[in-house]
Amino acid sequence: MDKPWKVSRGPIAASELDVEKANAINMLLIRPVGVLPAKAGDPILPFAVGLFNELRPLLKPDAGVTTLRRATAAYVHCRRYYFASAQPDSMRHGLDGDPVEPLSSEDRLVAQKRFLSLKQGTAKAEVPEQPAPVPPPLLSKNEQIRAALLSKKNASARAG
C-alpha cells in the first residue's frame, strides 16, 4: 500500500451523516458554501489547502472559531472524505465548489491509508465478537456421582 490507487471510483456520494456534518458547518457561517454537500448523493469535494482560513471570515458573529474548527474536523476526518481524497482523479476545491488543483500523490496516499484504517476499524466494530464458550462447571468426584445417581433415580421414577 505504498502507491496511490490507479483506478478511480468516480465521485464519492455524500451520505445523510455527511450532509448533517456539512450542515453543522454551514449553520456557523453567514452563508452556505458550495464546497459542502447540500443533500445525500451530492459529491464529496476535497477542500483546497487553506480553505479553513477562507471559512473563518464567514463565521457568524455569535459562533466561535473553535466550534467551526471542530465541525470542520468532524467533516474532513470521516471515511467518505478520505475515500474521495484518495481517488486518482481527485481535485481540491475552493469555497464555491470549483476545482482548484489536483491532490498530490502524497496527499492521496495519506487519504488512502486513513480510509483503509477507518474501514478496517468499522468492519471490526460491525462484526460482533463471539462470546467465549462457557466451560461446564468442574464437578468434584462426589458431585459427579450424586448427579449420576439423581439422574438414574429421576429416570426410574418417570418409567414407573
mmCIF file of C-alpha atoms in Angstrom:
data_model
loop_
_atom_site.group_PDB
_atom_site.id
_atom_site.type_symbol
_atom_site.label_atom_id
_atom_site.label_comp_id
_atom_site.label_asym_id
_atom_site.label_seq_id
_atom_site.Cartn_x
_atom_site.Cartn_y
_atom_site.Cartn_z
ATOM 1 C CA MET A 1 0.000 0.000 0.000
ATOM 2 C CA ASP A 2 2.884 2.314 -0.771
ATOM 3 C CA LYS A 3 1.378 3.509 -4.039
ATOM 4 C CA PRO A 4 -1.763 5.572 -4.555
ATOM 5 C CA TRP A 5 -4.697 3.858 -6.224
ATOM 6 C CA LYS A 6 -4.769 3.920 -10.028
ATOM 7 C CA VAL A 7 -8.460 3.103 -10.628
ATOM 8 C CA SER A 8 -10.999 5.822 -9.858
ATOM 9 C CA ARG A 9 -14.349 5.066 -8.294
ATOM 10 C CA GLY A 10 -15.648 8.358 -9.663
ATOM 11 C CA PRO A 11 -17.337 10.965 -7.466
ATOM 12 C CA ILE A 12 -17.949 9.749 -3.920
ATOM 13 C CA ALA A 13 -21.534 10.440 -2.886
ATOM 14 C CA ALA A 14 -22.299 12.038 0.463
ATOM 15 C CA SER A 15 -24.412 10.125 2.956
ATOM 16 C CA GLU A 16 -27.053 11.620 5.249
ATOM 17 C CA LEU A 17 -24.419 11.772 8.001
ATOM 18 C CA ASP A 18 -22.011 13.657 5.724
ATOM 19 C CA VAL A 19 -24.783 16.161 4.928
ATOM 20 C CA GLU A 20 -25.509 16.592 8.653
ATOM 21 C CA LYS A 21 -21.836 17.371 9.263
ATOM 22 C CA ALA A 22 -21.821 19.799 6.315
ATOM 23 C CA ASN A 23 -24.971 21.477 7.648
ATOM 24 C CA ALA A 24 -23.299 21.867 11.049
ATOM 25 C CA ILE A 25 -20.545 23.846 9.322
ATOM 26 C CA ASN A 26 -22.960 25.909 7.204
ATOM 27 C CA MET A 27 -25.048 26.790 10.274
ATOM 28 C CA LEU A 28 -21.992 28.514 11.747
ATOM 29 C CA LEU A 29 -21.481 30.628 8.612
ATOM 30 C CA ILE A 30 -23.273 33.729 7.353
ATOM 31 C CA ARG A 31 -23.926 31.866 4.079
ATOM 32 C CA PRO A 32 -23.651 28.264 2.893
ATOM 33 C CA VAL A 33 -20.551 27.326 0.918
ATOM 34 C CA GLY A 34 -20.635 25.351 -2.332
ATOM 35 C CA VAL A 35 -17.801 23.006 -1.401
ATOM 36 C CA LEU A 36 -20.089 21.174 1.058
ATOM 37 C CA PRO A 37 -22.792 18.685 0.006
ATOM 38 C CA ALA A 38 -26.337 20.026 0.320
ATOM 39 C CA LYS A 39 -28.105 16.646 0.084
ATOM 40 C CA ALA A 40 -27.306 12.946 0.199
ATOM 41 C CA GLY A 41 -25.858 11.857 -3.124
ATOM 42 C CA ASP A 42 -24.020 15.122 -3.762
ATOM 43 C CA PRO A 43 -20.310 14.557 -4.353
ATOM 44 C CA ILE A 44 -17.850 14.979 -1.511
ATOM 45 C CA LEU A 45 -15.325 17.589 -2.623
ATOM 46 C CA PRO A 46 -11.882 17.646 -1.004
ATOM 47 C CA PHE A 47 -11.006 21.081 0.349
ATOM 48 C CA ALA A 48 -8.336 23.337 -1.107
ATOM 49 C CA VAL A 49 -5.301 23.813 1.108
ATOM 50 C CA GLY A 50 -6.011 26.701 3.488
ATOM 51 C CA LEU A 51 -9.793 26.588 2.987
ATOM 52 C CA PHE A 52 -10.379 26.892 6.724
ATOM 53 C CA ASN A 53 -8.819 30.370 6.590
ATOM 54 C CA GLU A 54 -11.411 31.292 3.964
ATOM 55 C CA LEU A 55 -14.225 29.931 6.158
ATOM 56 C CA ARG A 56 -13.241 31.976 9.211
ATOM 57 C CA PRO A 57 -14.308 35.373 7.775
ATOM 58 C CA LEU A 58 -17.724 33.837 7.008
ATOM 59 C CA LEU A 59 -18.247 32.868 10.644
ATOM 60 C CA LYS A 60 -21.403 34.284 12.258
ATOM 61 C CA PRO A 61 -20.633 36.822 14.995
ATOM 62 C CA ASP A 62 -22.088 34.588 17.725
ATOM 63 C CA ALA A 63 -20.204 31.464 16.596
ATOM 64 C CA GLY A 64 -16.761 30.561 17.873
ATOM 65 C CA VAL A 65 -13.712 29.663 15.810
ATOM 66 C CA THR A 66 -13.147 26.562 17.936
ATOM 67 C CA THR A 67 -16.667 25.354 17.178
ATOM 68 C CA LEU A 68 -16.047 25.886 13.458
ATOM 69 C CA ARG A 69 -12.716 24.073 13.702
ATOM 70 C CA ARG A 70 -14.349 21.079 15.430
ATOM 71 C CA ALA A 71 -17.233 20.935 12.957
ATOM 72 C CA THR A 72 -14.820 21.114 10.025
ATOM 73 C CA ALA A 73 -12.584 18.440 11.556
ATOM 74 C CA ALA A 74 -15.577 16.139 12.036
ATOM 75 C CA TYR A 75 -16.362 16.508 8.336
ATOM 76 C CA VAL A 76 -12.872 16.108 6.882
ATOM 77 C CA HIS A 77 -11.853 13.211 9.138
ATOM 78 C CA CYS A 78 -14.643 10.905 8.033
ATOM 79 C CA ARG A 79 -14.311 7.810 5.892
ATOM 80 C CA ARG A 80 -16.042 9.134 2.739
ATOM 81 C CA TYR A 81 -13.988 12.339 2.739
ATOM 82 C CA TYR A 82 -10.776 10.291 2.840
ATOM 83 C CA PHE A 83 -12.173 7.983 0.144
ATOM 84 C CA ALA A 84 -12.955 10.960 -2.104
ATOM 85 C CA SER A 85 -9.493 12.408 -1.471
ATOM 86 C CA ALA A 86 -7.772 9.088 -2.270
ATOM 87 C CA GLN A 87 -9.193 8.815 -5.799
ATOM 88 C CA PRO A 88 -6.627 9.115 -8.626
ATOM 89 C CA ASP A 89 -8.552 11.951 -10.252
ATOM 90 C CA SER A 90 -9.362 13.809 -7.014
ATOM 91 C CA MET A 91 -9.216 17.581 -7.093
ATOM 92 C CA ARG A 92 -9.099 20.154 -4.316
ATOM 93 C CA HIS A 93 -11.989 22.638 -4.342
ATOM 94 C CA GLY A 94 -12.455 26.236 -3.253
ATOM 95 C CA LEU A 95 -15.331 27.672 -1.202
ATOM 96 C CA ASP A 96 -17.664 27.833 -4.193
ATOM 97 C CA GLY A 97 -17.009 24.170 -5.069
ATOM 98 C CA ASP A 98 -14.924 24.837 -8.166
ATOM 99 C CA PRO A 99 -11.814 22.681 -8.664
ATOM 100 C CA VAL A 100 -8.580 24.461 -7.756
ATOM 101 C CA GLU A 101 -5.813 21.866 -8.125
ATOM 102 C CA PRO A 102 -5.289 18.095 -8.124
ATOM 103 C CA LEU A 103 -4.398 16.406 -4.853
ATOM 104 C CA SER A 104 -0.738 15.435 -4.708
ATOM 105 C CA SER A 105 0.061 11.735 -4.837
ATOM 106 C CA GLU A 106 1.412 12.039 -1.274
ATOM 107 C CA ASP A 107 -1.883 13.513 -0.018
ATOM 108 C CA ARG A 108 -3.846 10.867 -1.903
ATOM 109 C CA LEU A 109 -1.717 8.119 -0.351
ATOM 110 C CA VAL A 110 -2.264 9.510 3.158
ATOM 111 C CA ALA A 111 -6.017 9.699 2.496
ATOM 112 C CA GLN A 112 -5.980 6.147 1.145
ATOM 113 C CA LYS A 113 -4.226 4.822 4.264
ATOM 114 C CA ARG A 114 -6.599 6.687 6.591
ATOM 115 C CA PHE A 115 -9.624 5.466 4.625
ATOM 116 C CA LEU A 116 -8.460 1.843 4.834
ATOM 117 C CA SER A 117 -7.691 2.228 8.532
ATOM 118 C CA LEU A 118 -11.165 3.624 9.238
ATOM 119 C CA LYS A 119 -12.756 0.967 7.045
ATOM 120 C CA GLN A 120 -10.988 -1.795 8.984
ATOM 121 C CA GLY A 121 -11.998 -0.193 12.273
ATOM 122 C CA THR A 122 -15.619 -0.059 11.148
ATOM 123 C CA ALA A 123 -15.520 -3.655 9.932
ATOM 124 C CA LYS A 124 -14.212 -4.781 13.318
ATOM 125 C CA ALA A 125 -16.927 -2.799 15.087
ATOM 126 C CA GLU A 126 -19.652 -4.278 12.858
ATOM 127 C CA VAL A 127 -18.628 -7.891 13.483
ATOM 128 C CA PRO A 128 -19.751 -8.747 16.982
ATOM 129 C CA GLU A 129 -17.224 -10.734 18.887
ATOM 130 C CA GLN A 130 -18.362 -14.259 19.630
ATOM 131 C CA PRO A 131 -18.538 -14.760 23.357
ATOM 132 C CA ALA A 132 -16.126 -17.363 24.616
ATOM 133 C CA PRO A 133 -17.919 -20.623 25.305
ATOM 134 C CA VAL A 134 -18.534 -21.067 28.976
ATOM 135 C CA PRO A 135 -16.974 -24.320 30.090
ATOM 136 C CA PRO A 136 -19.185 -26.583 32.153
ATOM 137 C CA PRO A 137 -18.568 -26.194 35.845
ATOM 138 C CA LEU A 138 -15.943 -28.514 37.209
ATOM 139 C CA LEU A 139 -17.603 -31.054 39.486
ATOM 140 C CA SER A 140 -15.868 -32.919 42.221
ATOM 141 C CA LYS A 141 -15.964 -36.722 42.125
ATOM 142 C CA ASN A 142 -18.695 -36.702 44.831
ATOM 143 C CA GLU A 143 -20.839 -34.226 42.826
ATOM 144 C CA GLN A 144 -20.449 -36.310 39.655
ATOM 145 C CA ILE A 145 -21.608 -39.484 41.495
ATOM 146 C CA ARG A 146 -24.527 -37.628 43.094
ATOM 147 C CA ALA A 147 -25.612 -36.208 39.691
ATOM 148 C CA ALA A 148 -25.420 -39.679 38.112
ATOM 149 C CA LEU A 149 -27.469 -41.234 40.931
ATOM 150 C CA LEU A 150 -30.069 -38.450 40.762
ATOM 151 C CA SER A 151 -30.450 -38.811 37.005
ATOM 152 C CA LYS A 152 -30.941 -42.611 37.402
ATOM 153 C CA LYS A 153 -33.462 -42.012 40.187
ATOM 154 C CA ASN A 154 -35.405 -39.471 38.052
ATOM 155 C CA ALA A 155 -35.355 -41.819 35.041
ATOM 156 C CA SER A 156 -36.750 -44.755 37.083
ATOM 157 C CA ALA A 157 -39.421 -42.509 38.642
ATOM 158 C CA ARG A 158 -40.596 -41.461 35.168
ATOM 159 C CA ALA A 159 -40.651 -45.059 33.954
ATOM 160 C CA GLY A 160 -42.670 -46.343 36.930
#
